[in-house]
Coordinates of C-alpha atoms in Angstrom, one line a residue:
Chain A
X1 CA -22.2 33.1 -76.9
X2 CA -24.9 30.6 -76.1
X3 CA -23.0 27.8 -78.0
X4 CA -19.9 28.7 -76.0
X5 CA -21.8 28.5 -72.7
X6 CA -23.4 25.1 -73.7
X7 CA -20.0 23.7 -74.7
X8 CA -18.4 24.8 -71.4
X9 CA -21.3 23.4 -69.4
X10 CA -21.1 20.1 -71.3
X11 CA -17.3 19.9 -70.5
X12 CA -17.9 20.6 -66.8
X13 CA -20.6 17.8 -66.6
X14 CA -18.2 15.4 -68.5
X15 CA -15.4 16.1 -66.0
X16 CA -17.6 15.3 -63.0
X17 CA -18.9 12.1 -64.7
X18 CA -15.4 11.1 -65.6
X19 CA -14.1 11.7 -62.1
X20 CA -16.9 9.4 -60.8
X21 CA -15.9 6.8 -63.3
X22 CA -12.2 7.1 -62.6
X23 CA -12.7 6.7 -58.9
X24 CA -15.0 3.8 -59.5
X25 CA -12.3 2.0 -61.5
X26 CA -9.6 2.9 -59.0
X27 CA -11.5 2.0 -55.9
X28 CA -14.0 -0.6 -56.8
X29 CA -12.7 -2.5 -59.9
X30 CA -8.8 -2.5 -59.6
X31 CA -8.6 -4.0 -56.1
X32 CA -8.9 -7.8 -56.4
X33 CA -11.2 -8.2 -53.4
X34 CA -12.8 -4.7 -52.8
X35 CA -14.5 -6.0 -49.7
X36 CA -11.1 -6.6 -48.1
X37 CA -10.6 -2.8 -48.1
X38 CA -13.6 -2.5 -45.8
X39 CA -11.9 -4.4 -43.0
X40 CA -9.0 -3.3 -40.8
X41 CA -6.0 -4.8 -42.6
X42 CA -4.6 -6.2 -39.3
X43 CA -7.8 -8.2 -38.6
X44 CA -8.3 -9.3 -42.1
X45 CA -7.2 -13.0 -41.6
X46 CA -9.4 -13.5 -38.5
X47 CA -12.7 -12.6 -40.3
X48 CA -14.8 -15.6 -41.2
X49 CA -15.6 -16.3 -44.9
X50 CA -19.4 -16.0 -44.5
X51 CA -19.1 -12.5 -42.9
X52 CA -17.0 -11.4 -45.8
X53 CA -19.5 -12.7 -48.3
X54 CA -22.3 -11.0 -46.4
X55 CA -20.5 -7.7 -46.5
X56 CA -19.7 -8.1 -50.2
X57 CA -23.4 -8.7 -50.8
X58 CA -24.4 -5.7 -48.8
X59 CA -22.1 -3.5 -50.8
X60 CA -23.2 -5.1 -54.1
X61 CA -19.7 -6.5 -54.8
X62 CA -21.2 -9.9 -55.8
X63 CA -22.9 -8.3 -58.8
X64 CA -21.2 -7.9 -62.2
X65 CA -19.0 -4.8 -62.4
X66 CA -21.3 -3.2 -65.0
X67 CA -24.4 -3.6 -62.9
X68 CA -22.5 -2.2 -59.8
X69 CA -21.3 0.8 -61.9
X70 CA -24.8 1.8 -63.1
X71 CA -26.3 1.2 -59.7
X72 CA -23.7 3.5 -58.1
X73 CA -23.9 6.1 -60.8
X74 CA -27.7 6.1 -60.5
X75 CA -27.5 6.7 -56.8
X76 CA -24.8 9.3 -57.2
X77 CA -26.9 11.3 -59.6
X78 CA -29.5 11.5 -56.8
X79 CA -26.7 12.6 -54.4
X80 CA -26.3 9.3 -52.7
X81 CA -22.8 7.9 -52.5
X82 CA -23.6 5.1 -50.1
X83 CA -22.7 4.9 -46.4
X84 CA -19.3 5.6 -44.9
X85 CA -17.8 2.3 -43.8
X86 CA -16.4 3.6 -40.6
X87 CA -19.2 5.7 -39.2
X88 CA -22.2 4.1 -41.1
X89 CA -23.5 7.6 -41.8
X90 CA -24.4 8.5 -45.4
X91 CA -21.4 9.9 -47.2
X92 CA -23.2 13.0 -48.3
X93 CA -24.1 13.8 -44.7
X94 CA -20.5 13.2 -43.5
X95 CA -19.1 15.5 -46.2
X96 CA -21.7 18.3 -45.8
X97 CA -21.2 18.2 -42.0
X98 CA -17.6 19.3 -42.2
X99 CA -17.9 21.4 -45.5
X100 CA -18.7 24.7 -43.8
X101 CA -15.5 24.6 -41.6
X102 CA -13.3 24.0 -44.7
X103 CA -15.2 26.7 -46.7
X104 CA -14.6 29.3 -44.0
X105 CA -10.9 28.3 -43.8
X106 CA -10.3 28.3 -47.6
X107 CA -12.3 31.5 -48.3
X108 CA -10.4 33.3 -45.5
X109 CA -7.1 32.0 -46.7
X110 CA -7.9 32.9 -50.3
X111 CA -8.7 36.5 -49.3
X112 CA -5.5 36.7 -47.2
X113 CA -3.5 35.2 -50.0
X114 CA -4.8 37.8 -52.4
X115 CA -3.9 40.6 -50.0
X116 CA -0.4 39.2 -49.6
X117 CA -0.1 38.9 -53.4
X118 CA -1.1 42.5 -54.1
X119 CA 1.2 43.7 -51.4
X120 CA 4.1 41.9 -53.0
X121 CA 3.2 43.0 -56.5
X122 CA 2.7 46.7 -55.5
X123 CA 5.9 46.8 -53.4
X124 CA 8.0 45.1 -56.1
X125 CA 6.8 47.4 -58.9
X126 CA 6.8 50.7 -57.0
X127 CA 10.0 50.5 -55.1
X128 CA 13.1 52.4 -56.4
X129 CA 15.5 50.2 -54.4
X130 CA 16.7 47.3 -56.5
X131 CA 17.6 45.2 -53.4
X132 CA 14.1 45.5 -52.0
X133 CA 12.6 44.6 -55.4
X134 CA 14.8 41.5 -55.6
X135 CA 14.0 40.5 -52.1
X136 CA 10.2 41.0 -52.5
X137 CA 10.2 39.2 -55.9
X138 CA 11.9 36.2 -54.4
X139 CA 9.2 35.8 -51.7
X140 CA 6.6 34.1 -53.9
X141 CA 8.9 31.2 -54.9
X142 CA 9.8 30.8 -51.3
X143 CA 6.1 30.7 -50.4
X144 CA 5.5 27.8 -52.7
X145 CA 8.7 26.0 -51.6
X146 CA 8.3 25.9 -47.9
X147 CA 6.2 22.8 -47.1
X148 CA 2.9 23.6 -45.6
X149 CA 3.5 21.3 -42.6
X150 CA 6.7 23.1 -41.8
X151 CA 5.2 26.6 -41.8
X152 CA 2.3 25.3 -39.8
X153 CA 4.5 23.8 -37.2
X154 CA 6.7 26.9 -37.0
X155 CA 3.7 29.2 -36.5
X156 CA 2.4 26.7 -33.9
X157 CA 5.7 26.7 -32.1
X158 CA 6.1 30.5 -32.1
X159 CA 2.6 32.0 -31.7
X160 CA 0.8 29.2 -29.8
X161 CA 3.5 27.7 -27.6
X162 CA 6.1 30.5 -27.1
X163 CA 3.9 33.6 -27.2
X164 CA 0.6 32.0 -26.4
X165 CA -1.3 34.4 -28.5
X166 CA -3.5 31.9 -30.2
X167 CA -4.9 28.4 -29.3
X168 CA -2.8 25.6 -30.8
X169 CA -5.5 23.1 -31.8
X170 CA -9.2 22.7 -32.3
X171 CA -11.8 24.5 -34.4
X172 CA -13.8 26.7 -32.0
X173 CA -13.8 30.5 -32.0
X174 CA -12.2 33.0 -34.4
X175 CA -8.9 32.9 -32.5
X176 CA -8.3 29.3 -33.4
X177 CA -8.8 30.2 -37.1
X178 CA -5.8 32.7 -37.3
X179 CA -2.9 30.3 -37.5
X180 CA -4.5 27.8 -39.9
X181 CA -5.5 30.8 -42.1
X182 CA -2.0 32.1 -42.3
X183 CA -0.5 28.7 -42.9
X184 CA -2.9 28.0 -45.8
X185 CA -2.6 31.5 -47.2
X186 CA 1.2 31.3 -47.7
X187 CA 1.4 28.6 -50.4
X188 CA -1.8 29.9 -52.1
X189 CA -0.4 33.4 -52.3
X190 CA 2.8 32.3 -54.1
X191 CA 1.6 31.7 -57.7
X192 CA -0.9 34.6 -57.5
X193 CA 1.9 37.0 -56.5
X194 CA 4.2 35.7 -59.3
X195 CA 1.5 36.3 -61.9
X196 CA 0.6 39.8 -60.5
X197 CA 4.3 40.9 -60.4
X198 CA 4.6 39.9 -64.1
X199 CA 1.3 41.5 -65.1
X200 CA 2.0 44.8 -63.1
X201 CA 5.4 45.1 -64.7
X202 CA 4.0 44.5 -68.2
X203 CA 1.1 46.9 -67.8
X204 CA 3.3 49.6 -66.4
X205 CA 5.5 49.4 -69.5
X206 CA 2.5 49.5 -71.9
X207 CA 1.6 52.4 -74.2
X208 CA -1.5 53.7 -72.4
X209 CA 0.5 54.2 -69.2
X210 CA 3.0 56.3 -71.0
X211 CA 0.2 58.3 -72.7
X212 CA -1.5 58.9 -69.3
X213 CA 1.8 60.0 -67.8
X214 CA 2.4 62.4 -70.7
X215 CA -1.1 63.8 -70.2
X216 CA -0.2 64.6 -66.6
X217 CA -1.7 61.7 -64.5
X218 CA 0.3 60.7 -61.5
X219 CA 1.7 57.2 -61.1
X220 CA -0.7 56.5 -58.3
X221 CA -3.7 57.6 -60.3
X222 CA -2.7 55.3 -63.2
X223 CA -2.1 52.3 -60.9
X224 CA -5.5 52.8 -59.1
X225 CA -7.5 53.7 -62.2
X226 CA -6.2 51.4 -64.9
X227 CA -3.3 49.1 -64.1
X228 CA -4.9 47.5 -61.1
X229 CA -7.9 46.3 -63.0
X230 CA -6.0 45.3 -66.1
X231 CA -3.3 43.4 -64.2
X232 CA -5.7 41.6 -61.9
X233 CA -8.0 40.0 -64.5
X234 CA -5.4 37.4 -65.7
X235 CA -5.3 36.1 -62.1
X236 CA -8.5 34.3 -63.0
X237 CA -6.5 32.1 -65.5
X238 CA -4.7 30.4 -62.6
X239 CA -7.9 29.5 -60.8
X240 CA -7.0 25.8 -61.2
X241 CA -3.6 26.1 -59.5
X242 CA -5.2 28.2 -56.7
X243 CA -7.9 25.7 -56.2
X244 CA -5.5 22.7 -56.1
X245 CA -3.3 24.6 -53.6
X246 CA -6.2 25.3 -51.4
X247 CA -7.3 21.7 -51.4
X248 CA -3.9 20.2 -50.9
X249 CA -3.0 22.9 -48.3
X250 CA -6.2 22.3 -46.3
X251 CA -5.5 18.5 -46.1
X252 CA -2.1 19.3 -44.4
X253 CA -3.3 22.4 -42.5
X254 CA -6.3 20.6 -40.9
X255 CA -4.0 17.7 -40.0
X256 CA -1.4 19.9 -38.3
X257 CA -3.9 22.0 -36.4
X258 CA -6.3 19.1 -35.7
X259 CA -9.2 21.1 -37.2
X260 CA -12.2 19.3 -38.6
X261 CA -12.9 19.7 -42.3
X262 CA -12.8 18.1 -45.7
X263 CA -9.0 17.8 -45.6
X264 CA -8.9 15.8 -42.4
X265 CA -12.0 13.8 -43.4
X266 CA -10.1 12.9 -46.6
X267 CA -7.1 11.8 -44.6
X268 CA -9.2 9.7 -42.2
X269 CA -11.1 8.2 -45.1
X270 CA -7.8 7.2 -46.8
X271 CA -6.3 5.9 -43.6
X272 CA -9.3 3.7 -42.9
X273 CA -9.8 2.8 -46.6
X274 CA -13.3 4.1 -46.3
X275 CA -13.9 3.6 -50.1
X276 CA -17.4 5.2 -50.5
X277 CA -16.3 8.3 -48.5
X278 CA -13.1 8.7 -50.6
X279 CA -15.2 8.5 -53.8
X280 CA -17.7 11.0 -52.5
X281 CA -15.0 13.5 -51.6
X282 CA -13.1 13.1 -54.9
X283 CA -16.3 13.6 -56.9
X284 CA -17.2 16.6 -54.7
X285 CA -13.8 18.2 -55.2
X286 CA -13.9 17.6 -59.0
X287 CA -17.4 19.0 -59.1
X288 CA -16.4 22.1 -57.2
X289 CA -13.4 22.5 -59.5
X290 CA -15.6 22.1 -62.6
X291 CA -18.2 24.5 -61.3
X292 CA -15.5 27.2 -60.4
X293 CA -13.9 26.8 -63.8
X294 CA -17.2 27.0 -65.6
X295 CA -18.0 30.2 -63.6
X296 CA -14.6 31.7 -64.6
X297 CA -15.1 30.6 -68.3
X298 CA -18.5 32.3 -68.4
X299 CA -17.6 35.4 -66.4
X300 CA -14.3 36.1 -68.1
X301 CA -15.8 37.2 -71.5
X302 CA -18.1 39.6 -69.6
X303 CA -15.1 41.2 -67.9
X304 CA -12.8 41.3 -70.9
X305 CA -14.4 42.8 -74.0
X306 CA -11.6 41.6 -76.2
X307 CA -12.4 38.0 -75.5
X308 CA -16.1 38.7 -76.2
X309 CA -15.2 39.9 -79.6
X310 CA -13.1 36.8 -80.4
X311 CA -15.8 34.6 -79.2
X312 CA -18.5 36.3 -81.3
X313 CA -16.2 36.0 -84.3
X314 CA -15.5 32.3 -83.6
X315 CA -19.1 31.2 -83.0
X316 CA -20.7 33.4 -85.7
Chain B
X1 CA 24.2 20.7 -68.3
X2 CA 24.7 24.2 -69.4
X3 CA 28.1 24.3 -67.8
X4 CA 29.2 21.9 -70.5
X5 CA 27.9 24.0 -73.3
X6 CA 29.6 27.3 -72.3
X7 CA 33.4 27.8 -72.0
X8 CA 34.1 27.0 -68.4
X9 CA 35.7 30.3 -67.6
X10 CA 32.9 32.5 -68.9
X11 CA 30.4 30.3 -67.2
X12 CA 32.2 30.6 -63.9
X13 CA 32.3 34.4 -64.2
X14 CA 28.6 34.4 -64.9
X15 CA 27.9 32.2 -61.9
X16 CA 30.0 34.4 -59.6
X17 CA 27.7 37.3 -60.2
X18 CA 24.8 35.1 -59.0
X19 CA 25.8 34.0 -55.5
X20 CA 22.2 32.8 -54.7
X21 CA 22.3 30.5 -57.7
X22 CA 25.7 29.1 -56.6
X23 CA 24.3 28.5 -53.1
X24 CA 21.3 26.7 -54.7
X25 CA 23.6 24.3 -56.7
X26 CA 25.6 23.7 -53.5
X27 CA 22.5 22.8 -51.5
X28 CA 21.3 20.4 -54.3
X29 CA 24.7 18.8 -54.7
X30 CA 24.9 18.3 -50.9
X31 CA 21.5 16.7 -50.8
X32 CA 22.5 14.4 -53.7
X33 CA 25.7 13.6 -51.8
X34 CA 23.7 12.7 -48.7
X35 CA 21.5 10.4 -50.8
X36 CA 24.4 8.7 -52.6
X37 CA 27.0 8.3 -49.9
X38 CA 25.3 8.9 -46.5
X39 CA 28.1 7.2 -44.6
X40 CA 30.6 9.9 -45.7
X41 CA 28.6 12.6 -44.1
X42 CA 27.8 11.1 -40.7
X43 CA 29.2 8.3 -38.5
X44 CA 26.0 7.9 -36.5
X45 CA 23.4 5.2 -37.4
X46 CA 20.0 6.5 -38.4
X47 CA 18.3 3.5 -36.8
X48 CA 19.9 2.9 -33.4
X49 CA 20.2 5.6 -30.8
X50 CA 21.6 6.1 -27.3
X51 CA 18.5 5.9 -25.1
X52 CA 20.3 7.8 -22.4
X53 CA 20.7 10.8 -24.7
X54 CA 17.1 11.3 -25.9
X55 CA 15.8 14.7 -26.7
X56 CA 19.3 16.3 -26.7
X57 CA 19.2 19.8 -28.2
X58 CA 21.5 20.6 -31.2
X59 CA 25.2 20.5 -30.2
X60 CA 28.7 19.9 -31.6
X61 CA 28.1 16.2 -31.1
X62 CA 24.6 16.0 -32.5
X63 CA 24.3 18.8 -35.1
X64 CA 20.5 18.5 -35.3
X65 CA 20.0 17.1 -31.8
X66 CA 18.5 13.7 -31.0
X67 CA 14.9 12.4 -31.0
X68 CA 12.8 10.4 -28.5
X69 CA 14.9 7.3 -28.9
X70 CA 18.2 9.2 -28.7
X71 CA 18.8 8.7 -32.5
X72 CA 21.0 11.4 -34.1
X73 CA 18.6 13.6 -36.2
X74 CA 21.4 14.8 -38.6
X75 CA 22.1 11.1 -39.4
X76 CA 18.4 10.5 -40.0
X77 CA 18.2 13.5 -42.3
X78 CA 21.3 12.4 -44.2
X79 CA 19.9 8.8 -44.7
X80 CA 16.4 10.2 -45.3
X81 CA 17.7 12.1 -48.4
X82 CA 18.1 8.7 -50.1
X83 CA 14.4 7.7 -49.4
X84 CA 13.0 11.0 -50.4
X85 CA 15.1 11.9 -53.4
X86 CA 14.9 8.3 -54.9
X87 CA 11.1 8.6 -54.7
X88 CA 11.3 12.1 -56.2
X89 CA 13.5 11.0 -59.1
X90 CA 11.2 8.0 -59.8
X91 CA 8.1 10.2 -59.7
X92 CA 9.6 12.8 -62.2
X93 CA 10.8 10.0 -64.5
X94 CA 7.3 8.4 -64.6
X95 CA 5.6 11.7 -65.1
X96 CA 8.1 12.9 -67.8
X97 CA 8.2 9.6 -69.7
X98 CA 4.5 8.8 -69.8
X99 CA 3.4 12.5 -70.0
X100 CA 5.7 13.2 -73.0
X101 CA 4.5 10.1 -74.9
X102 CA 0.8 10.8 -74.2
X103 CA 1.2 14.5 -75.2
X104 CA 3.1 13.5 -78.4
X105 CA 0.4 11.1 -79.5
X106 CA -2.3 13.7 -78.8
X107 CA -0.5 16.5 -80.6
X108 CA 1.0 14.6 -83.5
X109 CA -1.9 12.2 -84.4
X110 CA -4.5 14.8 -83.7
X111 CA -8.2 14.5 -84.3
X112 CA -9.8 11.6 -82.4
X113 CA -6.6 10.8 -80.5
X114 CA -6.3 14.4 -79.4
X115 CA -9.9 14.7 -78.3
X116 CA -10.0 11.5 -76.3
X117 CA -6.6 12.0 -74.7
X118 CA -7.2 15.7 -73.8
X119 CA -10.6 15.0 -72.2
X120 CA -8.9 12.3 -70.0
X121 CA -6.1 14.8 -69.2
X122 CA -8.8 17.4 -68.2
X123 CA -10.2 14.9 -65.7
X124 CA -6.8 14.3 -64.1
X125 CA -6.2 18.0 -64.0
X126 CA -9.5 18.6 -62.2
X127 CA -8.5 16.5 -59.3
X128 CA -5.8 18.3 -57.1
X129 CA -2.6 16.2 -57.5
X130 CA -2.2 15.6 -53.7
X131 CA -5.7 14.2 -53.5
X132 CA -5.2 12.0 -56.6
X133 CA -1.9 10.8 -55.2
X134 CA -3.6 10.0 -51.8
X135 CA -6.2 7.9 -53.6
X136 CA -3.7 6.1 -55.8
X137 CA -1.5 5.3 -52.7
X138 CA -4.5 4.0 -50.8
X139 CA -5.2 1.5 -53.6
X140 CA -1.5 0.5 -54.1
X141 CA -0.7 0.2 -50.4
X142 CA 1.7 2.3 -48.2
X143 CA 5.3 2.3 -49.2
X144 CA 8.0 4.7 -50.5
X145 CA 7.8 3.3 -54.0
X146 CA 4.1 3.6 -54.2
X147 CA 4.3 7.2 -53.1
X148 CA 6.7 7.8 -56.0
X149 CA 4.3 6.0 -58.4
X150 CA 1.3 8.0 -57.0
X151 CA 3.1 11.4 -57.3
X152 CA 4.3 10.5 -60.8
X153 CA 0.9 9.4 -62.0
X154 CA -0.7 12.6 -60.6
X155 CA 1.6 14.8 -62.6
X156 CA 1.4 13.0 -65.9
X157 CA -1.4 15.2 -67.1
X158 CA 0.5 18.5 -66.8
X159 CA 3.4 17.0 -68.8
X160 CA 1.1 15.7 -71.4
X161 CA -0.6 19.1 -71.8
X162 CA 2.7 21.0 -72.2
X163 CA 4.1 18.4 -74.6
X164 CA 1.0 18.5 -76.7
X165 CA 1.0 22.3 -77.1
X166 CA 4.7 22.3 -78.0
X167 CA 4.1 19.5 -80.6
X168 CA 1.2 21.5 -82.1
X169 CA 3.5 24.5 -82.5
X170 CA 6.4 22.5 -84.0
X171 CA 4.2 20.5 -86.4
X172 CA 3.3 23.8 -88.3
X173 CA 6.9 24.9 -88.7
X174 CA 8.3 25.1 -92.2
X175 CA 11.1 22.6 -91.7
X176 CA 8.5 19.9 -90.7
X177 CA 6.5 20.6 -93.9
X178 CA 9.7 20.6 -95.8
X179 CA 10.6 17.2 -94.4
X180 CA 7.2 15.8 -95.5
X181 CA 7.8 17.4 -98.9
X182 CA 11.1 15.7 -99.2
X183 CA 9.3 12.4 -98.8
X184 CA 10.3 11.6 -95.2
X185 CA 7.9 9.2 -93.5
X186 CA 5.5 10.3 -90.7
X187 CA 7.2 8.4 -88.0
X188 CA 10.7 9.4 -89.1
X189 CA 9.6 13.1 -89.0
X190 CA 8.2 12.6 -85.5
X191 CA 11.3 11.0 -84.2
X192 CA 13.8 13.3 -86.0
X193 CA 12.2 16.7 -86.0
X194 CA 9.1 16.9 -83.8
X195 CA 10.3 15.2 -80.6
X196 CA 13.7 17.0 -80.3
X197 CA 12.2 20.4 -81.0
X198 CA 9.3 19.9 -78.6
X199 CA 11.3 18.7 -75.6
X200 CA 12.8 22.0 -74.3
X201 CA 9.7 23.3 -72.5
X202 CA 9.0 19.8 -71.1
X203 CA 12.5 19.6 -69.8
X204 CA 12.1 23.0 -68.1
X205 CA 8.8 21.7 -66.6
X206 CA 10.7 18.6 -65.4
X207 CA 13.2 20.8 -63.6
X208 CA 10.4 22.7 -61.9
X209 CA 8.6 19.4 -61.1
X210 CA 11.7 18.1 -59.1
X211 CA 10.9 20.8 -56.4
X212 CA 7.2 20.1 -56.5
X213 CA 7.7 16.4 -56.4
X214 CA 10.0 16.6 -53.3
X215 CA 7.3 18.5 -51.6
X216 CA 4.6 16.0 -52.7
X217 CA 6.7 13.0 -51.6
X218 CA 7.4 14.6 -48.2
X219 CA 3.8 15.7 -47.8
X220 CA 2.6 12.1 -48.3
X221 CA 5.3 10.9 -46.0
X222 CA 4.2 13.4 -43.4
X223 CA 0.6 12.1 -43.7
X224 CA 2.0 8.6 -43.0
X225 CA 1.7 6.9 -46.4
X226 CA 5.3 6.2 -46.9
X227 CA 7.7 3.6 -45.5
X228 CA 6.9 2.6 -41.9
X229 CA 8.4 4.6 -39.0
X230 CA 11.9 3.3 -38.3
X231 CA 12.8 4.2 -41.9
X232 CA 14.1 7.8 -42.2
X233 CA 12.1 10.0 -44.7
X234 CA 12.0 13.8 -44.6
X235 CA 8.3 14.2 -44.3
X236 CA 8.0 11.4 -41.7
X237 CA 10.9 13.0 -39.7
X238 CA 8.8 16.2 -39.4
X239 CA 5.7 14.2 -38.5
X240 CA 7.7 12.3 -35.8
X241 CA 8.6 15.5 -34.0
X242 CA 5.0 17.0 -34.2
X243 CA 4.0 15.6 -30.7
X244 CA 7.1 17.3 -29.1
X245 CA 7.0 20.6 -30.9
X246 CA 6.1 22.5 -27.8
X247 CA 9.1 21.4 -25.8
X248 CA 11.6 20.0 -28.3
X249 CA 10.9 22.0 -31.5
X250 CA 14.2 21.1 -33.3
X251 CA 13.0 17.5 -34.0
X252 CA 10.5 18.8 -36.5
X253 CA 11.9 22.1 -37.5
X254 CA 15.5 21.1 -38.5
X255 CA 14.6 18.2 -40.9
X256 CA 11.8 20.4 -42.2
X257 CA 14.2 23.3 -42.8
X258 CA 16.6 21.0 -44.7
X259 CA 13.7 19.9 -46.9
X260 CA 12.5 23.5 -47.5
X261 CA 16.1 24.5 -48.4
X262 CA 16.3 21.7 -51.0
X263 CA 13.0 22.7 -52.5
X264 CA 13.8 26.4 -52.7
X265 CA 17.2 25.6 -54.3
X266 CA 15.5 23.3 -56.9
X267 CA 13.0 26.0 -57.8
X268 CA 15.8 28.6 -58.0
X269 CA 17.8 26.3 -60.4
X270 CA 14.7 25.6 -62.5
X271 CA 14.1 29.3 -63.0
X272 CA 17.7 29.9 -64.0
X273 CA 17.4 27.1 -66.6
X274 CA 14.2 28.6 -68.0
X275 CA 15.7 32.1 -68.3
X276 CA 18.9 30.8 -70.0
X277 CA 18.8 32.5 -73.5
X278 CA 20.6 29.5 -75.0
X279 CA 17.5 27.4 -74.4

């Protein structure tokens, strides 16, 4: 078990380091004149040569690539990704400033998505009407197919402009959170619901359910007591997809609803070619992903005894 | 593709029992028709409008209404199919081609190759593909082709992973061992036995990826990383209507709905391909 934990931790650290290196190559090495990225493209030709050299020196672009790499890596290890080109603020500060807003949005959306997914799975597996089952089962693939910006704009049009129930833009107050939350929850719920429908169907057909039925348990008791837990656990295996959907969804959702957060910060950083900020965000996202995956890898064997046994056998 | 394999009559009967699937094929065929021969589907120009007729709601003359400059939105949707679907096709071809080769090398040559390649794949998989595509497009510069390249690059890793696991399963089959035993060379076994037998799952993934790639291309277009504004592109069309959504909602919603329909249809078709027992 200890060897397993060490191996998984090592992999997580490797992924974060590699994400740093990948973004370094993409953003600092591949562009011919990385300092050009720091200026507004439309003003590039009017900037005097000495200013460009000065800026290049400031950012360390005049040093050999290897030196730049280890300097940046050293600083990054200490949590310093340099200063944002546009605002001049440290990248870490800029990212941490908007992080809470995105965390609230994604945590809420994830919870709502799980609720929707369970509602779909329970309805699909418990209804006796085939047409209802077919309809409900087709919802998850529709949820992943409708572009996030379209559902956002539709919700905005109906509930903010037509009905006036919720504010259209901004990030203050709980009422302004409702529409972004729903928008983001829709695509996130799709894959979870698909997996739950499959798992619930498989569990309900398994031997222990038949045995419990034969012993006199009602369907509700079995679903609540056993099926629910057994069918839910595999949802942890699609953590990666869920995380990716949350990040991609929040970029679009925050743009549509003009909410502050990591997603919109990413979009502004890319639009203004704010290279240090882009690198900081990508490394942060990769690190969160690695951390969440590590947590799942470490917790899963605790929740599933079968896996614990396999691991013990493999590492013995 | 499957229609060729089965006797046409039996296939048609099977299709008739699945009206949703038929509708999905019609939607995709229509979108491809828009992309190939836009002038057959509309007589309006996607670029020039009648400034007197701006913000006209949908009508018999203008099926999808008109935008701020009085341009016919249906025409812009039809011509936009070419931009969006070309980029999608390019993205899927890039991801499929490179991903298959990388996965094949990792799975077939194993050991060091496998370790190095799969660790790199892990890294690509740990960055959400939209974010990765945004970074790539910011380095390459904004254009429809670069969007295609970025979306393609960001999905290589998932193709490589599927291809690798398929190859690993095929390599241990008896017929592969038999081929070695009969003295067939390593490369010949790879080309003749391993590749053809590993491809089916990757092809199913490619079908699924078409829908995902349309969405990714349109999302990047919506965020403004595609061709510059006069060019019609589905994501950009939705973005152009965003400022008027309170008063003229059709500008965003109708192109968006067309896009959503195509993605839903593509997903429906890819599920039917995966469920097909002949595969």
